[in-house]
Amino acid sequence: MADPEVRIEGFEAVDEALQDVSMAGGDDAEIVEIEDGANGDGAGTDDAGLEETAARTTFIDYLKSPIIELLVGQGEEQTLLTAHQALLIKSPFFADAVATLSDETPRRIPFANEDLDAVGCFLQYLYTGEYFPKKIGDALESDSAQPMMGDDGEQLLKHAKVYTLAHKLGVMELKSLAHSKVHRVNSTARGELAYARFVYANTPRTDTTIRKPIASFWGQRSHVLRHEAEDDFRALCLEYPEFGFDVLSFVLDARERRGVEAEPKSGRKRARGM
């Protein structure tokens, strides 16, 4: 019996190359080079994976980075906070600010017009991925420093300030987190109006993510809630006409969808007796 032919997978390319050299003959034969990894063993991929693993940044690496000072507020309420640079530059705003710092001057960034509590929430989020009060299912953990419901709307304003700060700093995940917490806060009519006033004063018209729910809230409840704070409701409509327009648009759109009113026969004339 003849010995069985043994073919080692992956070496066919080498065997064919040698045959080509033999057939060409002589010193003029072309030398064929077989590159590493040509047999598809994936060695190159494994090396890349090892390099990627080695380059992974650990939390200790963040803590080893330089300290950056944030000077928040003005006057007597001015406060100096600190954060690690590697975490801080996750914000595009701070990445640009840090790039302008030099080793010859204090590594300090002024933050004069920002709310101290909102900045604290931002820093807490950088280090932990959350900020107080944390979400627990469909609710928020209790905050003993804040009343369950208040006319000042402080709980709503807390998350609204984090929302606007996150937008400025370019941290979209924090922005989404703050917005989700707004919808887990119970408040009074005056508290809701304080929240609406802040939003319309500090967000652009195009930010329907936070403005549209406000218009929806008042569009569905204004006939009841405005009587609890009618003067405040009227003042807000006059101060921010966009608020009144958004609420009116919601109400009219809802009526149109329900088909409550039939279309007038003519848009040019009013009905007699009206």
mmCIF file of C-alpha atoms in Angstrom, residues 72-242:
data_model
loop_
_atom_site.group_PDB
_atom_site.id
_atom_site.type_symbol
_atom_site.label_atom_id
_atom_site.label_comp_id
_atom_site.label_asym_id
_atom_site.label_seq_id
_atom_site.Cartn_x
_atom_site.Cartn_y
_atom_site.Cartn_z
ATOM 1 C CA VAL A 72 -17.547 78.867 40.686
ATOM 2 C CA GLY A 73 -19.730 81.880 41.422
ATOM 3 C CA GLN A 74 -18.951 85.460 42.309
ATOM 4 C CA GLY A 75 -18.387 87.645 45.360
ATOM 5 C CA GLU A 76 -18.866 86.166 48.806
ATOM 6 C CA GLU A 77 -20.481 83.036 47.391
ATOM 7 C CA GLN A 78 -17.517 82.243 45.155
ATOM 8 C CA THR A 79 -16.324 78.670 45.734
ATOM 9 C CA LEU A 80 -13.191 76.830 44.643
ATOM 10 C CA LEU A 81 -13.757 73.250 43.480
ATOM 11 C CA THR A 82 -11.234 70.772 42.098
ATOM 12 C CA ALA A 83 -11.405 67.855 39.667
ATOM 13 C CA HIS A 84 -9.018 65.520 37.877
ATOM 14 C CA GLN A 85 -8.153 66.703 34.384
ATOM 15 C CA ALA A 86 -8.639 63.325 32.671
ATOM 16 C CA LEU A 87 -12.247 63.221 33.859
ATOM 17 C CA LEU A 88 -12.954 66.895 33.325
ATOM 18 C CA ILE A 89 -11.952 66.848 29.654
ATOM 19 C CA LYS A 90 -14.689 64.345 28.900
ATOM 20 C CA SER A 91 -16.628 67.590 28.461
ATOM 21 C CA PRO A 92 -15.764 69.269 25.139
ATOM 22 C CA PHE A 93 -16.158 72.646 26.859
ATOM 23 C CA PHE A 94 -13.531 71.826 29.474
ATOM 24 C CA ALA A 95 -11.302 70.050 26.952
ATOM 25 C CA ASP A 96 -11.024 73.347 25.082
ATOM 26 C CA ALA A 97 -10.544 75.318 28.302
ATOM 27 C CA VAL A 98 -7.787 73.011 29.587
ATOM 28 C CA ALA A 99 -5.984 73.261 26.246
ATOM 29 C CA THR A 100 -5.493 76.988 26.857
ATOM 30 C CA LEU A 101 -3.874 76.539 30.275
ATOM 31 C CA SER A 102 -0.115 76.824 30.653
ATOM 32 C CA ASP A 103 2.276 75.365 33.213
ATOM 33 C CA GLU A 104 3.363 78.861 34.221
ATOM 34 C CA THR A 105 -0.050 79.915 35.542
ATOM 35 C CA PRO A 106 -2.472 78.307 38.021
ATOM 36 C CA ARG A 107 -4.496 75.547 36.398
ATOM 37 C CA ARG A 108 -7.728 77.336 37.205
ATOM 38 C CA ILE A 109 -10.882 77.844 35.123
ATOM 39 C CA PRO A 110 -13.340 80.626 36.082
ATOM 40 C CA PHE A 111 -16.977 79.558 36.152
ATOM 41 C CA ALA A 112 -18.537 82.743 37.450
ATOM 42 C CA ASN A 113 -22.095 82.524 36.113
ATOM 43 C CA GLU A 114 -22.908 78.907 36.903
ATOM 44 C CA ASP A 115 -24.972 77.464 39.738
ATOM 45 C CA LEU A 116 -22.787 75.848 42.410
ATOM 46 C CA ASP A 117 -25.156 72.958 43.072
ATOM 47 C CA ALA A 118 -25.440 72.185 39.341
ATOM 48 C CA VAL A 119 -21.636 72.161 38.991
ATOM 49 C CA GLY A 120 -21.443 69.838 41.991
ATOM 50 C CA CYS A 121 -23.947 67.489 40.334
ATOM 51 C CA PHE A 122 -21.871 67.571 37.150
ATOM 52 C CA LEU A 123 -18.693 66.614 39.031
ATOM 53 C CA GLN A 124 -20.510 63.869 40.935
ATOM 54 C CA TYR A 125 -21.712 62.485 37.607
ATOM 55 C CA LEU A 126 -18.156 62.506 36.188
ATOM 56 C CA TYR A 127 -16.885 60.369 39.058
ATOM 57 C CA THR A 128 -19.873 58.074 39.642
ATOM 58 C CA GLY A 129 -22.123 58.171 36.567
ATOM 59 C CA GLU A 130 -25.031 59.557 38.663
ATOM 60 C CA TYR A 131 -25.927 62.523 40.845
ATOM 61 C CA PHE A 132 -28.130 62.986 43.890
ATOM 62 C CA PRO A 133 -30.983 62.250 44.136
ATOM 63 C CA LYS A 134 -30.578 58.998 42.218
ATOM 64 C CA LYS A 135 -33.342 57.332 40.265
ATOM 65 C CA ILE A 136 -35.049 54.414 41.990
ATOM 66 C CA GLY A 137 -37.407 52.796 39.517
ATOM 67 C CA ASP A 138 -39.996 55.409 38.564
ATOM 68 C CA ALA A 139 -39.122 57.678 41.487
ATOM 69 C CA LEU A 140 -36.176 59.506 43.020
ATOM 70 C CA GLU A 141 -34.567 58.807 46.363
ATOM 71 C CA SER A 142 -35.788 61.106 49.093
ATOM 72 C CA ASP A 143 -34.023 64.377 49.786
ATOM 73 C CA SER A 144 -34.422 65.487 53.400
ATOM 74 C CA ALA A 145 -33.182 68.964 52.506
ATOM 75 C CA GLN A 146 -36.107 69.552 50.137
ATOM 76 C CA PRO A 147 -39.858 69.427 50.866
ATOM 77 C CA MET A 148 -41.893 66.791 49.063
ATOM 78 C CA MET A 149 -43.786 69.559 47.234
ATOM 79 C CA GLY A 150 -43.112 73.267 47.297
ATOM 80 C CA ASP A 151 -44.299 76.435 45.590
ATOM 81 C CA ASP A 152 -40.734 77.484 44.821
ATOM 82 C CA GLY A 153 -40.186 74.546 42.448
ATOM 83 C CA GLU A 154 -36.680 73.954 43.830
ATOM 84 C CA GLN A 155 -36.637 70.235 43.003
ATOM 85 C CA LEU A 156 -37.642 70.893 39.404
ATOM 86 C CA LEU A 157 -35.172 73.771 39.127
ATOM 87 C CA LYS A 158 -32.334 71.606 40.408
ATOM 88 C CA HIS A 159 -32.618 69.222 37.464
ATOM 89 C CA ALA A 160 -33.371 72.013 35.001
ATOM 90 C CA LYS A 161 -30.104 73.724 35.984
ATOM 91 C CA VAL A 162 -28.186 70.473 35.564
ATOM 92 C CA TYR A 163 -29.855 70.056 32.166
ATOM 93 C CA THR A 164 -28.830 73.495 30.898
ATOM 94 C CA LEU A 165 -25.305 73.130 32.318
ATOM 95 C CA ALA A 166 -24.865 69.731 30.674
ATOM 96 C CA HIS A 167 -25.954 71.256 27.367
ATOM 97 C CA LYS A 168 -23.351 73.999 27.707
ATOM 98 C CA LEU A 169 -20.613 71.518 28.618
ATOM 99 C CA GLY A 170 -21.549 69.110 25.819
ATOM 100 C CA VAL A 171 -22.267 66.147 28.111
ATOM 101 C CA MET A 172 -25.357 64.742 26.422
ATOM 102 C CA GLU A 173 -25.706 61.694 28.690
ATOM 103 C CA LEU A 174 -25.977 63.943 31.740
ATOM 104 C CA LYS A 175 -28.453 66.146 29.894
ATOM 105 C CA SER A 176 -30.704 63.143 29.225
ATOM 106 C CA LEU A 177 -30.363 61.955 32.830
ATOM 107 C CA ALA A 178 -31.385 65.350 34.232
ATOM 108 C CA HIS A 179 -34.396 65.537 31.915
ATOM 109 C CA SER A 180 -35.543 62.078 32.972
ATOM 110 C CA LYS A 181 -35.451 63.164 36.620
ATOM 111 C CA VAL A 182 -37.671 66.188 35.951
ATOM 112 C CA HIS A 183 -40.551 63.844 35.143
ATOM 113 C CA ARG A 184 -40.163 62.101 38.509
ATOM 114 C CA VAL A 185 -40.759 65.232 40.585
ATOM 115 C CA ASN A 186 -44.122 66.230 42.026
ATOM 116 C CA SER A 187 -44.790 69.941 42.319
ATOM 117 C CA THR A 188 -47.481 72.598 42.716
ATOM 118 C CA ALA A 189 -48.855 74.981 40.090
ATOM 119 C CA ARG A 190 -46.526 77.771 41.235
ATOM 120 C CA GLY A 191 -43.605 75.357 41.316
ATOM 121 C CA GLU A 192 -44.352 74.289 37.753
ATOM 122 C CA LEU A 193 -44.520 77.933 36.669
ATOM 123 C CA ALA A 194 -41.145 78.673 38.291
ATOM 124 C CA TYR A 195 -39.711 75.722 36.400
ATOM 125 C CA ALA A 196 -41.305 76.850 33.119
ATOM 126 C CA ARG A 197 -39.961 80.386 33.585
ATOM 127 C CA PHE A 198 -36.404 79.097 34.051
ATOM 128 C CA VAL A 199 -36.628 76.811 31.025
ATOM 129 C CA TYR A 200 -37.968 79.501 28.695
ATOM 130 C CA ALA A 201 -35.338 81.936 29.968
ATOM 131 C CA ASN A 202 -32.381 79.580 29.558
ATOM 132 C CA THR A 203 -33.074 77.330 26.565
ATOM 133 C CA PRO A 204 -33.334 78.100 22.850
ATOM 134 C CA ARG A 205 -36.644 77.950 21.013
ATOM 135 C CA THR A 206 -35.410 74.881 19.133
ATOM 136 C CA ASP A 207 -35.022 72.817 22.319
ATOM 137 C CA THR A 208 -38.349 71.036 22.062
ATOM 138 C CA THR A 209 -37.038 68.179 24.219
ATOM 139 C CA ILE A 210 -37.631 70.173 27.392
ATOM 140 C CA ARG A 211 -40.099 72.822 26.172
ATOM 141 C CA LYS A 212 -42.660 70.545 24.560
ATOM 142 C CA PRO A 213 -43.483 68.611 27.764
ATOM 143 C CA ILE A 214 -44.040 71.932 29.558
ATOM 144 C CA ALA A 215 -46.507 73.079 26.892
ATOM 145 C CA SER A 216 -48.186 69.687 27.040
ATOM 146 C CA PHE A 217 -48.439 69.820 30.844
ATOM 147 C CA TRP A 218 -50.084 73.246 30.874
ATOM 148 C CA GLY A 219 -52.154 72.553 27.772
ATOM 149 C CA GLN A 220 -53.793 69.608 29.509
ATOM 150 C CA ARG A 221 -54.134 71.170 32.970
ATOM 151 C CA SER A 222 -54.200 74.946 32.542
ATOM 152 C CA HIS A 223 -58.005 75.154 32.867
ATOM 153 C CA VAL A 224 -57.590 73.799 36.426
ATOM 154 C CA LEU A 225 -54.086 74.740 37.562
ATOM 155 C CA ARG A 226 -54.084 78.332 36.341
ATOM 156 C CA HIS A 227 -56.751 79.174 38.909
ATOM 157 C CA GLU A 228 -54.298 78.140 41.643
ATOM 158 C CA ALA A 229 -51.780 80.678 40.352
ATOM 159 C CA GLU A 230 -53.665 82.785 37.823
ATOM 160 C CA ASP A 231 -51.612 85.943 38.311
ATOM 161 C CA ASP A 232 -48.337 83.999 37.938
ATOM 162 C CA PHE A 233 -49.682 82.210 34.862
ATOM 163 C CA ARG A 234 -50.674 85.496 33.212
ATOM 164 C CA ALA A 235 -47.325 87.082 34.115
ATOM 165 C CA LEU A 236 -45.406 84.188 32.567
ATOM 166 C CA CYS A 237 -47.432 84.393 29.355
ATOM 167 C CA LEU A 238 -46.685 88.116 29.099
ATOM 168 C CA GLU A 239 -43.014 87.741 30.036
ATOM 169 C CA TYR A 240 -42.392 84.842 27.666
ATOM 170 C CA PRO A 241 -44.911 84.936 24.793
ATOM 171 C CA GLU A 242 -43.357 81.750 23.417
#
